[in-house]
Coordinates of C-alpha atoms in Angstrom, one line a residue:
M1 CA 90.0 123.8 103.1
V2 CA 88.0 121.5 105.3
E3 CA 89.5 120.9 108.7
R4 CA 90.3 117.2 109.4
W5 CA 91.4 115.4 112.5
L6 CA 92.2 111.8 113.1
E7 CA 91.7 110.3 116.6
P8 CA 93.9 107.3 117.2
L9 CA 92.1 104.3 118.8
G10 CA 93.1 100.7 119.6
L11 CA 96.5 101.6 120.9
L12 CA 99.2 99.0 120.9
H13 CA 102.6 98.9 122.6
G14 CA 106.0 97.2 122.3
D15 CA 106.3 94.0 120.3
T16 CA 102.6 93.9 119.6
A17 CA 102.8 97.3 118.0
R18 CA 105.8 96.3 115.9
V19 CA 104.2 93.2 114.6
A20 CA 101.0 95.0 113.7
L21 CA 103.0 97.7 111.9
V22 CA 105.0 95.2 109.8
A23 CA 101.7 93.4 108.9
G24 CA 100.1 96.7 107.8
H25 CA 97.4 96.5 110.4
A26 CA 98.4 99.5 112.4
A27 CA 100.0 103.0 112.1
A28 CA 102.9 104.4 114.1
L29 CA 102.2 106.9 116.9
R30 CA 105.0 109.3 117.5
G31 CA 107.7 106.7 116.9
E32 CA 108.0 105.6 120.5
G33 CA 107.0 101.9 120.4
R34 CA 103.3 102.8 120.0
A35 CA 100.8 102.2 117.3
F36 CA 97.1 102.3 116.7
T37 CA 94.7 100.1 114.7
L38 CA 91.6 102.2 114.5
A39 CA 90.9 105.8 113.7
R40 CA 87.9 108.1 114.5
L41 CA 87.6 110.5 111.6
I42 CA 86.6 114.1 112.4
E43 CA 85.7 116.6 109.7
A44 CA 84.5 120.2 110.2
G45 CA 84.0 119.6 113.9
R46 CA 82.0 116.4 113.7
E47 CA 82.6 112.7 113.7
V48 CA 82.2 111.2 110.2
G49 CA 83.4 107.6 110.8
L50 CA 85.3 104.9 112.6
V51 CA 87.6 102.8 110.4
P52 CA 90.5 100.4 110.7
V53 CA 93.8 102.1 109.8
A54 CA 94.3 99.6 107.0
A55 CA 91.1 100.8 105.4
L56 CA 91.6 104.5 105.9
P57 CA 90.4 106.6 102.9
E58 CA 93.3 108.0 100.7
A59 CA 92.3 111.6 101.5
W60 CA 93.0 111.0 105.2
R61 CA 96.3 109.2 104.9
P62 CA 98.6 112.3 105.1
L63 CA 97.4 112.6 108.7
L64 CA 99.1 109.2 109.4
A65 CA 102.4 110.5 108.4
D66 CA 102.0 113.5 110.8
L67 CA 101.1 111.2 113.7
A68 CA 104.1 108.9 113.0
Q69 CA 106.6 111.8 113.4
P70 CA 108.6 111.5 116.7
L71 CA 108.5 114.6 118.8
P72 CA 111.5 116.3 120.5
G73 CA 111.9 116.1 124.3
F74 CA 110.0 118.7 126.4
A75 CA 112.2 121.3 128.2
R76 CA 115.3 119.2 127.2
L77 CA 113.8 116.2 129.0
E78 CA 113.2 112.8 127.4
R79 CA 110.8 110.0 128.4
R80 CA 112.6 107.5 130.6
E81 CA 112.1 103.8 131.1
G82 CA 109.3 103.8 128.5
R83 CA 107.2 105.9 130.9
P84 CA 105.9 109.5 130.9
L85 CA 107.8 112.3 132.6
V86 CA 106.7 112.9 136.2
M87 CA 106.1 116.5 137.3
G88 CA 106.0 116.9 141.0
I89 CA 103.5 119.4 142.4
L90 CA 105.0 121.9 144.9
N91 CA 102.5 124.5 146.1
V92 CA 103.7 127.4 148.2
T93 CA 100.1 128.6 148.9
P94 CA 97.9 128.8 151.9
D95 CA 94.8 127.5 150.1
S96 CA 95.6 124.9 147.5
F97 CA 92.9 122.1 147.5
S98 CA 95.3 119.3 148.6
D99 CA 98.4 120.6 150.2
G100 CA 97.7 124.3 150.9
G101 CA 99.9 125.8 153.7
R102 CA 102.2 122.9 154.0
Y103 CA 105.1 124.5 152.2
L104 CA 104.6 128.2 152.8
D105 CA 108.0 128.4 154.5
H106 CA 110.4 128.4 151.7
R107 CA 112.9 126.1 153.5
A108 CA 110.2 123.5 153.9
A109 CA 109.4 123.8 150.2
V110 CA 113.0 123.3 149.2
V111 CA 113.3 120.2 151.3
A112 CA 110.0 118.9 149.8
G113 CA 111.3 119.6 146.3
H114 CA 114.5 117.6 146.9
A115 CA 112.4 114.8 148.3
M116 CA 110.4 114.6 145.2
L117 CA 113.5 114.6 143.0
E118 CA 114.9 111.7 145.2
A119 CA 111.6 109.9 144.6
G120 CA 112.0 110.1 140.8
A121 CA 110.4 113.4 139.7
D122 CA 111.7 114.6 136.4
L123 CA 110.7 118.2 137.0
L124 CA 109.0 120.3 139.7
D125 CA 105.9 122.5 139.2
L126 CA 106.0 125.4 141.7
G127 CA 102.8 127.4 142.3
G128 CA 102.2 130.5 144.4
E129 CA 98.5 131.0 143.6
S130 CA 95.7 128.4 144.0
T131 CA 93.5 128.1 141.0
R132 CA 90.9 125.8 142.7
P133 CA 87.3 127.1 142.3
G134 CA 86.6 129.9 144.8
A135 CA 90.3 130.5 145.6
T136 CA 91.3 134.0 146.6
P137 CA 93.3 135.7 143.7
V138 CA 96.9 136.6 144.5
D139 CA 98.6 139.7 143.1
P140 CA 101.9 139.0 141.2
E141 CA 104.0 140.8 143.8
A142 CA 102.9 138.4 146.5
E143 CA 103.1 135.4 144.2
I144 CA 106.7 136.4 143.2
A145 CA 107.7 136.7 146.8
R146 CA 106.5 133.1 147.5
V147 CA 108.0 131.4 144.5
V148 CA 111.3 133.1 143.5
P149 CA 113.3 132.2 146.7
V150 CA 112.4 128.5 146.2
I151 CA 113.2 128.6 142.5
R152 CA 116.6 130.1 143.1
E153 CA 117.5 127.2 145.5
L154 CA 116.0 124.4 143.4
A155 CA 116.9 125.5 139.8
P156 CA 120.6 124.4 140.0
H157 CA 119.4 120.9 140.8
A158 CA 116.3 120.4 138.7
T159 CA 114.1 121.5 135.9
I160 CA 111.6 124.0 137.4
S161 CA 108.2 124.8 136.1
I162 CA 106.3 127.9 137.3
D163 CA 102.5 127.4 137.6
T164 CA 101.2 130.9 137.0
R165 CA 98.8 133.0 134.9
H166 CA 100.6 136.3 135.5
A167 CA 103.2 137.7 133.1
A168 CA 105.2 139.5 135.8
T169 CA 105.5 136.2 137.8
M170 CA 106.5 134.4 134.6
R171 CA 109.3 136.8 133.9
A172 CA 110.6 136.8 137.5
A173 CA 110.5 133.0 137.7
I174 CA 112.3 132.6 134.3
A175 CA 115.0 135.1 135.5
A176 CA 115.3 133.0 138.7
G177 CA 115.9 129.8 136.7
A178 CA 112.5 128.3 135.7
R179 CA 112.6 126.5 132.4
V180 CA 108.9 125.8 132.0
V181 CA 105.8 128.0 132.3
N182 CA 102.6 126.1 133.2
D183 CA 99.6 128.3 132.6
V184 CA 96.0 127.4 133.3
A185 CA 95.0 130.3 131.2
A186 CA 97.0 129.2 128.1
L187 CA 98.9 132.6 127.9
R188 CA 95.7 134.6 127.4
E189 CA 96.4 137.1 130.2
A190 CA 97.9 140.4 129.3
G191 CA 101.7 140.1 128.5
A192 CA 101.8 136.3 129.0
L193 CA 102.5 135.4 125.4
E194 CA 105.3 138.0 125.2
A195 CA 106.8 136.8 128.5
V196 CA 107.3 133.3 127.1
A197 CA 108.2 134.4 123.6
D198 CA 111.0 136.6 125.0
S199 CA 112.6 133.6 126.6
D200 CA 113.7 130.1 125.5
C201 CA 111.6 128.3 128.1
S202 CA 108.9 125.7 127.3
V203 CA 105.2 126.2 128.1
V204 CA 102.2 124.1 129.1
L205 CA 98.9 125.4 127.6
M206 CA 95.8 124.2 129.5
H207 CA 92.2 124.3 128.5
M208 CA 89.9 126.4 130.8
P209 CA 86.7 128.1 129.8
G210 CA 87.0 131.8 130.4
L211 CA 89.8 133.3 132.4
D212 CA 88.5 133.1 136.0
P213 CA 88.9 129.8 137.9
A214 CA 86.3 131.1 140.4
T215 CA 83.6 131.0 137.7
M216 CA 84.9 128.3 135.3
Q217 CA 82.4 125.6 136.5
S218 CA 79.5 127.7 135.3
R219 CA 80.8 127.4 131.8
A220 CA 81.0 123.6 131.7
D221 CA 78.8 123.1 128.7
Y222 CA 80.1 121.5 125.5
P223 CA 78.4 119.6 122.6
D224 CA 81.5 117.4 122.5
V225 CA 84.1 118.2 125.2
A226 CA 87.0 116.4 123.5
L227 CA 86.5 118.3 120.3
A228 CA 86.0 121.6 122.1
V229 CA 89.2 121.2 124.1
Q230 CA 91.2 120.1 121.0
R231 CA 89.9 123.1 119.0
F232 CA 90.8 125.5 121.8
L233 CA 94.3 124.1 122.2
A234 CA 94.8 124.3 118.4
E235 CA 93.9 128.0 118.5
R236 CA 96.3 128.6 121.4
I237 CA 99.1 126.8 119.7
A238 CA 98.5 129.0 116.6
A239 CA 98.6 132.1 118.8
C240 CA 101.9 130.9 120.3
E241 CA 103.5 130.3 116.9
A242 CA 102.4 133.7 115.7
A243 CA 104.2 135.2 118.7
G244 CA 107.4 133.3 117.9
I245 CA 107.0 130.3 120.3
A246 CA 107.9 127.2 118.4
R247 CA 105.5 124.2 118.5
A248 CA 108.4 122.1 119.9
R249 CA 108.4 124.2 123.0
I250 CA 104.7 123.6 123.7
C251 CA 102.9 120.9 125.8
V252 CA 99.1 120.7 126.0
D253 CA 96.9 119.9 128.9
P254 CA 93.1 119.1 128.6
G255 CA 92.4 120.8 131.9
I256 CA 90.8 118.1 134.0
G257 CA 88.6 119.6 136.6
F258 CA 88.7 123.1 135.1
G259 CA 85.2 123.9 133.9
K260 CA 84.4 120.2 133.5
T261 CA 81.8 117.8 134.9
L262 CA 82.6 114.3 136.0
A263 CA 81.4 113.0 132.6
H264 CA 83.6 115.5 130.8
N265 CA 86.7 114.5 132.9
L266 CA 86.2 110.8 132.1
A267 CA 85.7 111.5 128.4
L268 CA 88.9 113.6 128.2
I269 CA 90.9 110.9 129.9
D270 CA 89.5 108.2 127.6
R271 CA 90.0 110.4 124.4
L272 CA 93.4 111.7 125.3
P273 CA 94.9 110.3 122.0
L274 CA 93.0 112.9 120.1
L275 CA 95.4 115.5 121.3
H276 CA 98.4 113.8 119.7
G277 CA 97.2 115.3 116.4
L278 CA 98.2 118.7 117.7
G279 CA 101.9 117.9 117.2
C280 CA 102.8 118.7 120.9
R281 CA 103.6 116.8 124.0
V282 CA 100.5 115.9 126.1
L283 CA 100.2 116.4 129.9
M284 CA 97.7 114.8 132.2
A285 CA 97.1 116.7 135.5
A286 CA 94.4 114.8 137.5
S287 CA 96.2 114.1 140.8
R288 CA 93.9 114.0 143.8
K289 CA 91.2 116.0 142.0
G290 CA 87.5 116.1 143.1
F291 CA 86.2 113.7 140.5
I292 CA 88.6 111.0 141.9
G293 CA 87.2 111.5 145.3
R294 CA 83.7 111.3 144.0
L295 CA 84.3 108.1 142.1
G296 CA 86.5 106.5 144.8
R297 CA 84.2 107.8 147.6
E298 CA 87.1 109.5 149.3
P299 CA 86.4 113.1 150.5
V300 CA 89.9 113.7 151.8
A301 CA 92.2 114.8 149.0
E302 CA 95.4 113.4 150.6
R303 CA 93.9 109.9 150.6
R304 CA 93.2 109.8 146.8
A305 CA 96.6 108.4 145.7
P306 CA 95.1 105.0 144.6
G307 CA 92.5 106.7 142.4
S308 CA 95.2 109.1 141.1
L309 CA 97.4 106.2 140.2
A310 CA 94.5 104.6 138.2
V311 CA 94.2 107.8 136.2
A312 CA 98.0 108.0 135.7
L313 CA 98.2 104.5 134.3
A314 CA 95.2 105.0 132.0
A315 CA 96.7 108.2 130.7
A316 CA 100.1 106.5 130.2
E317 CA 98.5 103.7 128.2
R318 CA 96.8 106.4 126.1
G319 CA 100.1 108.0 125.3
A320 CA 100.5 110.8 127.8
D321 CA 104.0 112.3 127.8
M322 CA 103.9 113.8 131.2
L323 CA 101.9 113.5 134.4
R324 CA 101.5 116.2 137.0
V325 CA 101.3 114.5 140.4
H326 CA 101.4 115.0 144.2
D327 CA 102.4 111.4 145.0
V328 CA 105.7 111.2 143.1
G329 CA 107.2 107.9 144.5
E330 CA 104.0 106.0 144.2
T331 CA 103.4 107.3 140.6
V332 CA 106.9 106.4 139.4
Q333 CA 106.7 102.9 140.8
A334 CA 103.3 102.4 139.2
L335 CA 104.5 103.7 135.8
R336 CA 107.6 101.5 135.9
V337 CA 105.5 98.4 136.4
G338 CA 103.0 99.5 133.8
A339 CA 105.7 100.2 131.3
A340 CA 107.3 96.8 132.0
I341 CA 103.9 95.1 131.3
L342 CA 103.6 96.9 128.0
A343 CA 107.2 96.6 126.9
P344 CA 108.7 93.8 124.8
P345 CA 110.0 90.7 126.6
G346 CA 113.3 91.5 128.3
E347 CA 112.7 95.3 128.5
G348 CA 111.9 97.1 131.7
A349 CA 113.8 94.5 133.8

């Protein structure tokens, strides 16, 4: 059977989406007040056409029904105020690219976590090992010692995600109360699939070429980066389902900055709607990353909030379900305003 994918284009929101749906000029996108008017047709790994939804060939129409299906909430969390979920980044590492060393003391990390929740974070992503290019690897024992005390204190108050590649850390974090595993290696490390399958937690699968963040940039070579990422994630979803992890528990992340050039990053943001065809929630994690500094001419990561907000709004408009960010309060405010602009009159007030 020939593999076919449909990439939604010409996205509409709110009343405009509803009017276009009634008129037959658009197709529904995940049943959340969104629709699309154009479709890029992809067959056997290559683009074969760009057509209006109303003129879609009959053989492709079953894909419209799939894209129209609403998805369940992720980790028991539902989108709020017409905006994506906001995942606050909490690194207890000495060498993360933006905030390394700030929250090594677990009390400081707990205070910072509560501040993010107060600012509007829907969940917190706790990491004990930096995955930036050139970072020093951390053994699971040290990683567990960094993250577990913080998880134990924050888990009664919030949904906690553990950002790790290591199965032992996953198991320890889940036992301490984490409800999400966020894995840059997409559960390819030994024992990782089993660690998630043996629990009821949700998982974020990210695209990264290879398994070593230290060498990933040397692999940044793709004929079509969006299709390469989509194909990789489809394969990892299949591996998860074969291991007993239901698709409803999975969120996908295109891996901005992980084995990608500037052009790759921009293409993945622009073509984010392609990932909706995977039948999973979609995460965008671009906050303060190097490409924002390059485009915005800001070498200091902590000063990249404006550029990060630009990416957040672009991703939200393209249907992102969750955003992983450092600047929680600023992002929530921007998303609320953006959602109000896109919402029908009277909503978002």
